[in-house]
Coordinates of C-alpha atoms and ligand atoms in Angstrom, one line a residue:
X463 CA 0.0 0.0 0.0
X464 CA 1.7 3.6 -0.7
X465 CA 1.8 5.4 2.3
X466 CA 0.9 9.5 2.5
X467 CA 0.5 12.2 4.1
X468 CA -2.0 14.6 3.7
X469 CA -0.9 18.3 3.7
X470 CA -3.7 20.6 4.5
X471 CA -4.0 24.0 2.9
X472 CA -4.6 26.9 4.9
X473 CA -3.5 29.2 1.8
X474 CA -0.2 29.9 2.7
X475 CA 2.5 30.3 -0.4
X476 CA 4.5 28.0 1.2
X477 CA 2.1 25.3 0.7
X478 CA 3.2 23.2 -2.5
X479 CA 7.2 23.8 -0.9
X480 CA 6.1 21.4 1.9
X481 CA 4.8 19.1 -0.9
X482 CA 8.0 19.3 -2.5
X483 CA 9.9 18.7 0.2
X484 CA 8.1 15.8 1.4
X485 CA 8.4 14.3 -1.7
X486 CA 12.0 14.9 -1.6
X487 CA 12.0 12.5 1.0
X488 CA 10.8 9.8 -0.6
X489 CA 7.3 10.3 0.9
X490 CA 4.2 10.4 -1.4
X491 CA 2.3 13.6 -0.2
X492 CA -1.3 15.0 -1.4
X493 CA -1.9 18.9 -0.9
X494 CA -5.8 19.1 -0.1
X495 CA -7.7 22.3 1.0
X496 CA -8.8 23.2 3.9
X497 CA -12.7 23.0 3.7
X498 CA -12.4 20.3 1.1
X499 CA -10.8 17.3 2.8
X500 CA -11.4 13.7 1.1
X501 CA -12.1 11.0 3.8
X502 CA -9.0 10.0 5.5
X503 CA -8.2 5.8 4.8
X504 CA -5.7 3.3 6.2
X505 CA -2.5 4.5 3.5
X506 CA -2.3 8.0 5.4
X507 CA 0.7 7.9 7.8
X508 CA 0.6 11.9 9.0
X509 CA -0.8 15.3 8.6
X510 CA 0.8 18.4 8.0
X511 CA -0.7 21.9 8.6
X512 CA -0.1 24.5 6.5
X513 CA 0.5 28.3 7.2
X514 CA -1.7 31.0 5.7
X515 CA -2.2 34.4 5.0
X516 CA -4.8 35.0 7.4
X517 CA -4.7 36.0 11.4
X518 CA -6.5 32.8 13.4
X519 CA -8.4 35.4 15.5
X520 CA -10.1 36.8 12.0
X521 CA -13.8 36.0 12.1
X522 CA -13.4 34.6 8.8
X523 CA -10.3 32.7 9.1
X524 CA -10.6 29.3 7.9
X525 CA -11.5 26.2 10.8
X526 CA -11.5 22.7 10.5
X527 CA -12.4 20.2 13.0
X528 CA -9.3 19.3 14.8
X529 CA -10.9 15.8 16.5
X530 CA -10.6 14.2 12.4
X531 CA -6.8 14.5 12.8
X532 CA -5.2 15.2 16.4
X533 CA -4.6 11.8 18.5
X534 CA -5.6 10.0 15.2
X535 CA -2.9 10.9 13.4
X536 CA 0.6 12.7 13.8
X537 CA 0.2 15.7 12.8
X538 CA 3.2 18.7 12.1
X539 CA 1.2 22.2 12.3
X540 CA 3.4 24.7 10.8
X541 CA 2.9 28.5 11.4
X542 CA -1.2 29.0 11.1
X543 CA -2.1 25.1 11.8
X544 CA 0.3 25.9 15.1
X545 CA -1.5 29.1 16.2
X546 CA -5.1 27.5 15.6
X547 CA -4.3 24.6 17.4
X548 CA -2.7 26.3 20.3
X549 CA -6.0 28.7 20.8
X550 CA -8.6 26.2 19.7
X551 CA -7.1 24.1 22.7
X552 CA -7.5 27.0 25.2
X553 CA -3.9 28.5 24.6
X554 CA -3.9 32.3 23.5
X555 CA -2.7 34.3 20.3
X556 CA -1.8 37.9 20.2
X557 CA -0.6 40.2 17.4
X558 CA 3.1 40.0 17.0
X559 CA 4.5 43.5 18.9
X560 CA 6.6 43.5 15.7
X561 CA 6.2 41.4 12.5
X562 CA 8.4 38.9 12.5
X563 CA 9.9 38.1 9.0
X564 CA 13.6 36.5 8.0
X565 CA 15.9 34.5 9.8
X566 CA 16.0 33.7 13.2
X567 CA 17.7 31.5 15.6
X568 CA 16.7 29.3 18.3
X569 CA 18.0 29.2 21.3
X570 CA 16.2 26.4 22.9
X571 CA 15.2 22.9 21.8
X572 CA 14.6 19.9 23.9
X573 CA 17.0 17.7 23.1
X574 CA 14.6 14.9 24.0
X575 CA 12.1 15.3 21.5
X576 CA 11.4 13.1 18.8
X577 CA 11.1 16.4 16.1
X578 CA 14.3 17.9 16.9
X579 CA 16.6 15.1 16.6
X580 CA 20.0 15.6 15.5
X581 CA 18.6 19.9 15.1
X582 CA 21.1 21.9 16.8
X583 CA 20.4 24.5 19.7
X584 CA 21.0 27.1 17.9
X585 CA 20.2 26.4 14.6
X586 CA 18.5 28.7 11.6
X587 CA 14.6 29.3 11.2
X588 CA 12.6 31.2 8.7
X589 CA 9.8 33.1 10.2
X590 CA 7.0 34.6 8.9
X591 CA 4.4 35.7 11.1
X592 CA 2.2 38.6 12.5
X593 CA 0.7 36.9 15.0
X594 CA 2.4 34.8 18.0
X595 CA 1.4 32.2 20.4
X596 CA 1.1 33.9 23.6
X597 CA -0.2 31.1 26.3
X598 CA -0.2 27.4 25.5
X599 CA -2.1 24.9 27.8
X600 CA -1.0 23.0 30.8
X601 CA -1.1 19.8 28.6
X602 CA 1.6 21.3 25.8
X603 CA 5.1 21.1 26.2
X604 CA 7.4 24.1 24.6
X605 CA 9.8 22.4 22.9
X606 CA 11.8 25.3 20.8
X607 CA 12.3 29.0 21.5
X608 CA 13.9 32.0 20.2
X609 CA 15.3 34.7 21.6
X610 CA 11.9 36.5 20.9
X611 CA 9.2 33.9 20.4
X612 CA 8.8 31.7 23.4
X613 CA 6.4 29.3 21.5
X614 CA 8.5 28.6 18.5
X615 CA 7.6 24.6 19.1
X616 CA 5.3 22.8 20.9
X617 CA 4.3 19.1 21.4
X618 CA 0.6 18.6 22.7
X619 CA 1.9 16.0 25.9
X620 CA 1.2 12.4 25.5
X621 CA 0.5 12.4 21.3
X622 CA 1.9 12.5 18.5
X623 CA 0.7 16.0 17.5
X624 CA 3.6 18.9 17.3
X625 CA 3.6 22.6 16.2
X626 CA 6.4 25.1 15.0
X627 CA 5.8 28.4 14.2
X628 CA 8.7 28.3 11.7
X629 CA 8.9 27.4 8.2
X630 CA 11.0 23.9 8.1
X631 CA 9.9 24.1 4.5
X632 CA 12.3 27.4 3.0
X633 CA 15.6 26.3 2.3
X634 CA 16.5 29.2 5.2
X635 CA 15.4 27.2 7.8
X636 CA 18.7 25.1 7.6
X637 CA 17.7 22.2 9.5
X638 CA 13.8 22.5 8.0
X639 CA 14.6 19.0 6.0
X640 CA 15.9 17.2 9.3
X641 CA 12.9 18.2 11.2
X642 CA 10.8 17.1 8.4
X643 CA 12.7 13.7 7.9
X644 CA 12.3 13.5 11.9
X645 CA 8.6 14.0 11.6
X646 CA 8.4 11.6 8.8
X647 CA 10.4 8.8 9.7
X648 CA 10.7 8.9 13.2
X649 CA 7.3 10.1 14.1
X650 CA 5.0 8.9 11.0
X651 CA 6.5 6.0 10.5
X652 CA 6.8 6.2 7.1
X653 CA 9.3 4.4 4.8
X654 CA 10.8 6.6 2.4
X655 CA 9.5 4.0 -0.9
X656 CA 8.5 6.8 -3.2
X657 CA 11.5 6.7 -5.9
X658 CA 10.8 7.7 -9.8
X659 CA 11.1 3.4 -10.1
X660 CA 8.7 2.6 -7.4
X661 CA 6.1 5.3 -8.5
X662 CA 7.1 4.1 -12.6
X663 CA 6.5 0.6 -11.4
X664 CA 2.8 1.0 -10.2
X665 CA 2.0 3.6 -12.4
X666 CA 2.3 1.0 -15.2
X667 CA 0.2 -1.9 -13.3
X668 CA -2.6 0.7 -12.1
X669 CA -2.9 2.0 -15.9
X670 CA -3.1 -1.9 -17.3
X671 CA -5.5 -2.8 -14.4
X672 CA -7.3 0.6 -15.2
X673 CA -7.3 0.3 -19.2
X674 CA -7.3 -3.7 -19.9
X675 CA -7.7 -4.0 -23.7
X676 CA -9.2 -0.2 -24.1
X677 CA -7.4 2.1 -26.7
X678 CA -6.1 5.3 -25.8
X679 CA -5.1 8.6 -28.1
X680 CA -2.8 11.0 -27.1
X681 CA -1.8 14.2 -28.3
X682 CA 1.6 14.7 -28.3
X683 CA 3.6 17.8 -28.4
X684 CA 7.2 17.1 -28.2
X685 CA 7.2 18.6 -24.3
X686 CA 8.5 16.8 -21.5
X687 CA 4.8 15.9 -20.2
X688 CA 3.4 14.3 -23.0
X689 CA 6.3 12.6 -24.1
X690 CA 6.9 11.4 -20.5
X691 CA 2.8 10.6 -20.2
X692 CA 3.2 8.9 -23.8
X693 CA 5.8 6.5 -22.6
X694 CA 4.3 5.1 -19.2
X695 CA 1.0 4.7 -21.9
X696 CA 2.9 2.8 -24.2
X697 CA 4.6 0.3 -21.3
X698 CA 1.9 -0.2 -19.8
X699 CA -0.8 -1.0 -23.3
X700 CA 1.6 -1.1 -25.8
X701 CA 0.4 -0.5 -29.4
X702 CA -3.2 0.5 -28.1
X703 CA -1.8 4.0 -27.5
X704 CA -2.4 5.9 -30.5
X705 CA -0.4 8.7 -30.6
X706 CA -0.8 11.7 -32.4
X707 CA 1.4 14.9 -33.5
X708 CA 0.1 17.4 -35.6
X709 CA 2.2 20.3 -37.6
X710 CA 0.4 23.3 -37.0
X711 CA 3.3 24.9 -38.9
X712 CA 4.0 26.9 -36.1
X713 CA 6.8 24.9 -34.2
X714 CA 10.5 25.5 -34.7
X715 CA 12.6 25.1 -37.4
X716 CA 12.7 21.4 -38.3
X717 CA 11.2 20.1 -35.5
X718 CA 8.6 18.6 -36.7
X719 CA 10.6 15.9 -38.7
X720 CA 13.5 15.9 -35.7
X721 CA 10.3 15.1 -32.4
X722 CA 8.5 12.8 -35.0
X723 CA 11.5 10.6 -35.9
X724 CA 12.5 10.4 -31.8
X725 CA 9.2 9.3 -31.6
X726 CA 9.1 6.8 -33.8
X727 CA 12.6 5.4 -32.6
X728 CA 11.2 5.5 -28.7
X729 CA 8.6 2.8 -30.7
X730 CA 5.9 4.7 -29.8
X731 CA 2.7 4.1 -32.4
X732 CA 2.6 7.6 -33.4
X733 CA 0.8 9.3 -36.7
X734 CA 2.3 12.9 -37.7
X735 CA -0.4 15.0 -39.1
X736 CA 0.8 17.6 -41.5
X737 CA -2.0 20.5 -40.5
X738 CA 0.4 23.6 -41.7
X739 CA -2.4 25.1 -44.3
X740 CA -5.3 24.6 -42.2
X741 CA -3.7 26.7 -39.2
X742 CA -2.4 29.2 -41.4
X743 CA -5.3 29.9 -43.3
X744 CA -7.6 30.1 -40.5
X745 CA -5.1 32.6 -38.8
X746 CA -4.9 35.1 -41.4
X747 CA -5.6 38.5 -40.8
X748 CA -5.8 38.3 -36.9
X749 CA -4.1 40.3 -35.2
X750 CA -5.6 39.8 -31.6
X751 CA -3.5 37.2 -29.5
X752 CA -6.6 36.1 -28.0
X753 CA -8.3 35.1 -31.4
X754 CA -4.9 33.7 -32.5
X755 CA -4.8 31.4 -29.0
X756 CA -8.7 30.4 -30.1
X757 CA -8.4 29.9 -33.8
X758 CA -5.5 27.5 -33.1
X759 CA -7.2 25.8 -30.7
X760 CA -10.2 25.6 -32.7
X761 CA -8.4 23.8 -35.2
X762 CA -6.2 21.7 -33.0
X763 CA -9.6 20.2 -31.7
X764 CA -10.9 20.1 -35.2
X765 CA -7.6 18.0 -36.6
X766 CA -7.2 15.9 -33.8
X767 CA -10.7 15.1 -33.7
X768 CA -10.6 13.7 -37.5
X769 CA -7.6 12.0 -36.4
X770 CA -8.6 10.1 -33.3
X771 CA -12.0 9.1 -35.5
X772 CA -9.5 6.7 -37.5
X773 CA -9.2 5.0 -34.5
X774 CA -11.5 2.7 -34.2
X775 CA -13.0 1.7 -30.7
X776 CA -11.2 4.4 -29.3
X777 CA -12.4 5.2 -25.1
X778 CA -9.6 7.2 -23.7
X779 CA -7.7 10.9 -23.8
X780 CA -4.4 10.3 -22.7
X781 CA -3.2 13.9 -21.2
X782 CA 0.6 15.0 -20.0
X783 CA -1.6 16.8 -16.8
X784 CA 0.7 17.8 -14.3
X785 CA 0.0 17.9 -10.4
X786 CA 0.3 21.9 -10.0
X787 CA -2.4 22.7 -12.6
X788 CA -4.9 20.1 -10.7
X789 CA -3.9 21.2 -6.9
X790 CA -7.0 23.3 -5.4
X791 CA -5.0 26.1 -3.6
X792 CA -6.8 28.6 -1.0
X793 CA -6.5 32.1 -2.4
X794 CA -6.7 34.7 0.3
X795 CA -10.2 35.4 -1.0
X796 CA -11.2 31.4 -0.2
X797 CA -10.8 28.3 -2.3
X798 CA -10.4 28.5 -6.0
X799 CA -8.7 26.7 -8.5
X800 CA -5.5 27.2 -10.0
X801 CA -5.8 25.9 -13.6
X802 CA -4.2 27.6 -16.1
X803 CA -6.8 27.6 -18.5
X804 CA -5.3 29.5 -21.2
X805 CA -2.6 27.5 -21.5
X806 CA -4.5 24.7 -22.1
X807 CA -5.3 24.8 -25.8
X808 CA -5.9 21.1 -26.3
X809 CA -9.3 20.9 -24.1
X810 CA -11.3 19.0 -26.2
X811 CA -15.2 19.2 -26.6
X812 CA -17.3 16.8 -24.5
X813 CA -18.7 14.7 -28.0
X814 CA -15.6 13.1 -27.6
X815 CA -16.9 11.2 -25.4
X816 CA -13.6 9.9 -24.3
X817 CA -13.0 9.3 -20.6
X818 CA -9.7 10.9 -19.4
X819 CA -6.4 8.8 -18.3
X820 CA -3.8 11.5 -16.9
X821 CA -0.6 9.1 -15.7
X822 CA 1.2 12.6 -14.4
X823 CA -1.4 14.4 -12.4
X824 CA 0.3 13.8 -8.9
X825 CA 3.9 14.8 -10.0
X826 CA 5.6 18.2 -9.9
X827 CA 7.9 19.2 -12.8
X828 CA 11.1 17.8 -12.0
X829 CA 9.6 14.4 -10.5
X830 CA 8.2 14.1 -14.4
X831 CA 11.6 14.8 -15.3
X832 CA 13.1 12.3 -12.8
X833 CA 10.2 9.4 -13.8
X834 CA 11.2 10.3 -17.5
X835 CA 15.2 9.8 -16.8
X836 CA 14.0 6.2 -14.9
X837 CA 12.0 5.4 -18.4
X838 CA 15.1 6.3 -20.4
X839 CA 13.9 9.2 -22.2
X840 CA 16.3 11.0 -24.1
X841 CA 18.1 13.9 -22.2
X842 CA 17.0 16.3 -25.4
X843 CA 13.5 15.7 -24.7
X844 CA 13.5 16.0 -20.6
X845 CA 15.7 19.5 -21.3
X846 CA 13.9 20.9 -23.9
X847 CA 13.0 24.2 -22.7
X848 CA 8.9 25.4 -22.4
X849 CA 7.5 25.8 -25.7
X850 CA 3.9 28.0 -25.8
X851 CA 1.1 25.0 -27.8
X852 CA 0.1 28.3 -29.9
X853 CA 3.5 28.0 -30.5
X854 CA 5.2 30.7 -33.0
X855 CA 1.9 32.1 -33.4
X856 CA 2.3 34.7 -30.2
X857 CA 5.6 35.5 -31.1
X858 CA 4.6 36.9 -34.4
X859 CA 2.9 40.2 -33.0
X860 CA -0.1 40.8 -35.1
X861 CA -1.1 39.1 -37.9
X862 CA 0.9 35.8 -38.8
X863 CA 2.0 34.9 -42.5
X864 CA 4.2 32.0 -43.6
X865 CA 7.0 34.6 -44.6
X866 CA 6.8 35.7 -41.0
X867 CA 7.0 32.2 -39.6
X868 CA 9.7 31.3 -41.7
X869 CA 11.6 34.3 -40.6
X870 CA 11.2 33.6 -36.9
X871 CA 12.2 30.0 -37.7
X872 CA 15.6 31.0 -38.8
X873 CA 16.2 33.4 -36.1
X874 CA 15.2 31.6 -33.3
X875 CA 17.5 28.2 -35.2
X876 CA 20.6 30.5 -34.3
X877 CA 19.4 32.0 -31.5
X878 CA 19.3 28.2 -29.8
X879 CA 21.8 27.1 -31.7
X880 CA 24.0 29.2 -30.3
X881 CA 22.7 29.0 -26.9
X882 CA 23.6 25.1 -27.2
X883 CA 27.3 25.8 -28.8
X884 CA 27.9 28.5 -26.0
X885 CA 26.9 25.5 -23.0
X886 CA 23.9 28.0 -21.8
X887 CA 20.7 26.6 -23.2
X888 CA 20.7 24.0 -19.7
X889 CA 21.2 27.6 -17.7
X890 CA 18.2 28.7 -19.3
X891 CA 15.3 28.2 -18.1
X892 CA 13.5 29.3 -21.9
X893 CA 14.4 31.3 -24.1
X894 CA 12.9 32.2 -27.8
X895 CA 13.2 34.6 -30.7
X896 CA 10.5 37.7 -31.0
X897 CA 9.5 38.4 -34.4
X898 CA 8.4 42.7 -34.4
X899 CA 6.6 43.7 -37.0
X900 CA 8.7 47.3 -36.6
X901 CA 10.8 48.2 -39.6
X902 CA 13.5 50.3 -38.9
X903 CA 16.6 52.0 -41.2
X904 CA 19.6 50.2 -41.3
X905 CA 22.4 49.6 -43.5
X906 CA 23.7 46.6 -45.6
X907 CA 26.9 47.2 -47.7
X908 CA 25.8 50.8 -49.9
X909 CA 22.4 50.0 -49.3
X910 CA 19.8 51.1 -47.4
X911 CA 17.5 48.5 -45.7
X912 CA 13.8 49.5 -44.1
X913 CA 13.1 45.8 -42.3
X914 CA 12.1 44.0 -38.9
X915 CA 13.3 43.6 -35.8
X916 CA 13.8 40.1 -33.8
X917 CA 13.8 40.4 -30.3
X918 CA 15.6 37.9 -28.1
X919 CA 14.3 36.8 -25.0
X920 CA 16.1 34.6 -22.1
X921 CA 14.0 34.2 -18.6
X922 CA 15.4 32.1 -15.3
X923 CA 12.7 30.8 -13.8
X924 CA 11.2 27.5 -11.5
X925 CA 7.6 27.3 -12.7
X926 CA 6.8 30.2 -15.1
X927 CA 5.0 32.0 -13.0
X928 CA 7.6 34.4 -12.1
X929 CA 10.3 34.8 -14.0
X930 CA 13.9 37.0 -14.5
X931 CA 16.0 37.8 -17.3
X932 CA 19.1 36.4 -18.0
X933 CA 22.2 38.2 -18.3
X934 CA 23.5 36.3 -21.1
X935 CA 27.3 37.2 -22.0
X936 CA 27.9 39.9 -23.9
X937 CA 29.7 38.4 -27.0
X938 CA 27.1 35.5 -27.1
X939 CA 25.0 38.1 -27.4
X940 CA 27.2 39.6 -30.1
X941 CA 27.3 36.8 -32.2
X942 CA 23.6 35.8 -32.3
X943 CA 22.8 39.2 -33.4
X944 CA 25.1 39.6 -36.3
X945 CA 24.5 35.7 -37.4
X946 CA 21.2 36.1 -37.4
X947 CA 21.4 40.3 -39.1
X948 CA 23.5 38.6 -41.8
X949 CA 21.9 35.4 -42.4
X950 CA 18.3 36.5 -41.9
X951 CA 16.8 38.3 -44.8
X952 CA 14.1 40.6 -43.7
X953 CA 16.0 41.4 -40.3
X954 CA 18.2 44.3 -40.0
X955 CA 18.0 44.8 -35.9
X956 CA 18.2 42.2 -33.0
X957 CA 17.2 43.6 -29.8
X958 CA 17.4 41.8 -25.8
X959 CA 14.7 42.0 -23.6
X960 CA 15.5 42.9 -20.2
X961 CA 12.2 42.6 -18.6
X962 CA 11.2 40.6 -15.5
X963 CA 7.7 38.8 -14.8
X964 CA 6.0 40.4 -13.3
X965 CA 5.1 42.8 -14.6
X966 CA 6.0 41.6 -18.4
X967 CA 5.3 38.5 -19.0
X968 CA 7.8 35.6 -20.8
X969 CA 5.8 35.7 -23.9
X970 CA 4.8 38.7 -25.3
X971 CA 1.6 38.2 -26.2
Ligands
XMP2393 P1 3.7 34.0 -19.8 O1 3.8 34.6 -21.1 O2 2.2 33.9 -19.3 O3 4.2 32.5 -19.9 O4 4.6 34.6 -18.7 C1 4.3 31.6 -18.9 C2 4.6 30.2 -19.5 O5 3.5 29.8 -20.2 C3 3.8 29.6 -21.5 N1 2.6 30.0 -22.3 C4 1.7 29.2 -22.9 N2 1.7 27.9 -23.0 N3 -0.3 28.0 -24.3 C5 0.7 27.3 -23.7 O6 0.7 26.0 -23.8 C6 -0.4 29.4 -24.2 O7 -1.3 30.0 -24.7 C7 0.7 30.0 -23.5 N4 1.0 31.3 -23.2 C8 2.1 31.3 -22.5 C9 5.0 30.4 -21.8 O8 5.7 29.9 -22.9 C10 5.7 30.3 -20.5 O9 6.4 29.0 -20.4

């Protein structure tokens, strides 16, 4: 049976960290909100409280019902989950006479407890808090203190249930991944089984127990998910995964031909679908990204739809999901979910009537990455950087022609190109070519040019959701832009954007 623990979400931005870290430990771990908890069964070892952005003594703060989790199972309350605890148990929390935020130290921790083992006395927190426990009951034992906060741990006497008001999760809390082991292990019980093998392993049973003789199609895209998603499909049903890639014309330069033919040597049962026109024409003349986003998703449904009808029988949609764009988070105005919607161009249209089979949706980013190194994936498919679905599309601003695309095509071919040469494109976290529709006066030889400008843009990031240039060398820089002046008819400028998200954005449209 794989063993978990449950985290519960309070809303703090810290939330899918602990996940992370959990997992890091081998642990399987399932983020779950608040005021939507699933019934707790047999696999669950622990729970963890989250923090959050609210004050416990706000009227509208969120509450659970601590008698489902305390003396039933450990549980680790971190921050919020420590504060409620402490008050809903007859303790007391006041507003913090300063706002406690950064790095702290403690300066007492009972070496007997169970939590703190092998956690020095005077060892690095990260705090983060407005509020602080004031009075604990007779029944809790302080177990860590700073200099400031009395309460920095607890341990309700006689259970398994303990509190910090730290974050053990934030890499500044420098013992944060002992004290989570310690929890874990020591206190949980739990066995450290979950390995990219072990979770490959019953992945692959649970999808032939799930899918017997049933067909699958899958839309692939040449991404790390898919490919990743495709694979564990194919191991587990073999040729009844129908694969499908479609040329919507808009990828990069050769890529087409270059993903299919990995593809095909993986020996996955894949179809290539050469869609170029259709895209094209039904993109001409607009000039909204918006429309462009819903006309090529329009006609991504449309293709893949005729495809998938050449299967016969077929009853599943295989997806590359990942577990971030499924995890219901807590916003600070109460539960919503975070799913990128407009990133999702391939939602397809319920006359499908296929059921959904989403191998992925439990794993973070680089657990995919790690399960797709285990299946032997190719290192130039798990490194390929983000690549939009609309693809080139919304980096043509306005209107897209095939001149334009091929343009773009070439530019960005040296731009990554050179990237690869220089030993960057792994530092990168994406990085693409900008076709402007500005023309500008230049110079070539005695004449005089009046043509476009590519922009070239390079972002570090960890999920895309915030994001920072990167300050690529100088003569990298230098080369790219007169390769690409000199071998790119129709450019005469090449510009670097220097723009952080927020507020830009990675793509520009
Ligand atoms: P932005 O531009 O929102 O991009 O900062 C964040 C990440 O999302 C990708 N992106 C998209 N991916 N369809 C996609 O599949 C889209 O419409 C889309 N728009 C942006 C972008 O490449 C970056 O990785």
């Amino acid at each position: 049976m794989l063993e978990k623990i449950i985290i519960l979400d309070f809303g703090s931005q810290y939330t899918q960290l602990i996940a992370r870290r959990v997992r890091e430990l081998n642990v399987y771990c399932e983020i779950h909100p608040f005021n939507n908890i699933p019934e707790t069964t047999a696999d669950v070892k622990g729970i963890i409280f989250s923090g959050s952005p609210y004050s416990v003594r706000q009227d509208d703060a969120p509450q659970i019902e601590l008698e489902r989790f305390m003396q039933k199972y450990p549980v680790l309350a971190v921050c919020y989950g420590a504060q409620y605890i402490a008050l809903h148990s007859g303790g007391d929390v006041q507003p913090s006479s300063t706002r406690e935020y950064g790095r702290a130290n403690l300066g007492y921790v009972s070496q007997s407890s169970k939590l703190f083992k092998n956690i020095s006395e005077t060892s690095q927190v990260w705090m983060s808090h407005g509020d602080t426990i004031t009075e604990v009951p007779d029944n809790f034992e302080i177990i860590a203190s700073t200099d400031s906060v009395r309460v920095a741990a607890y341990q309700v006497k006689g259970s398994e249930t303990y509190a910090i008001q730290f974050h053990p999760e934030v890499t500044h809390s420098t013992d944060g991944k002992q004290l989570l082991e310690n929890f874990l292990v020591d206190i949980c019980g739990c066995k450290q089984e979950w390995t990219p093998d072990a979770f490959v392993e019953s992945t692959i049973a649970n999808l032939k127990a799930q899918l017997g003789d049933d067909k699958v199609v899958l839309g692939l895209s040449g991404g790390v998910d898919s490919s990743v998603a495709a694979v564990l499909l194919h191991k587990a049903i073999g040729t009844n995964l129908h694969c499908i890639f479609v040329d919507n014309g808009l990828l990069r330069k050769d890529e087409y031909e270059a993903v299919l033919e990995q593809y095909k040597h993986m020996g996955l049962n894949i179809k290539g679908i050469d869609a170029k026109d259709r895209f094209l024409s039904q993109l001409a003349g607009l000039k909204d990204p918006e429309m462009k986003r819903k006309a090529i998703g329009r006609v991504f449904i449309e293709v893949f739809d005729d495809a998938a009808h050449e299967v016969q029988n077929v009853k599943w949609l295989g997806q590359g999901t990942i577990y971030p764009d499924v995890i219901e988070s807590v916003s600070v105005k109460g539960p919503s979910a975070t799913i990128k919607s407009h990133h999702n161009v391939g939602g397809l249209p319920a006359y499908m009537k296929l059921k959904v089979v989403e191998p992925l949706n439990t794993l973070f980013k680089d657990e995919v990455r790690r399960v797709g190194k285990t299946l032997g994936i190719d290192d130039v498919i798990l490194g390929r950087h983000p690549f939009p679905g609309p693809g080139l599309a919304i980096r043509i601003l306005g209107d897209v022609t095939a001149e334009k695309v091929a343009i773009l095509q070439e530019a960005d071919a040296i731009y990554i190109n050179n990237l690869r040469e220089a030993g960057l494109y792994d530092q990168v976290w994406q990085a693409g070519a900008i076709f402007l529709p500005v023309q500008s006066v230049g110079v070539m030889g005695d004449e005089r040019t009046y043509e476009n400008v590519i922009c070239l843009r390079a972002v570090e990031s960890v999920d895309g959701m915030t994001a920072d240039w990167c300050h690529l060398p100088y003569p990298v820089l230098a080369k790219i832009s007169n390769e690409i002046i000199n071998k790119v008819k129709g450019i005469n400028r090449v510009v670097y954007d220097i723009s952080s998200k927020p507020p830009a954005t990675i793509e520009w449209e």
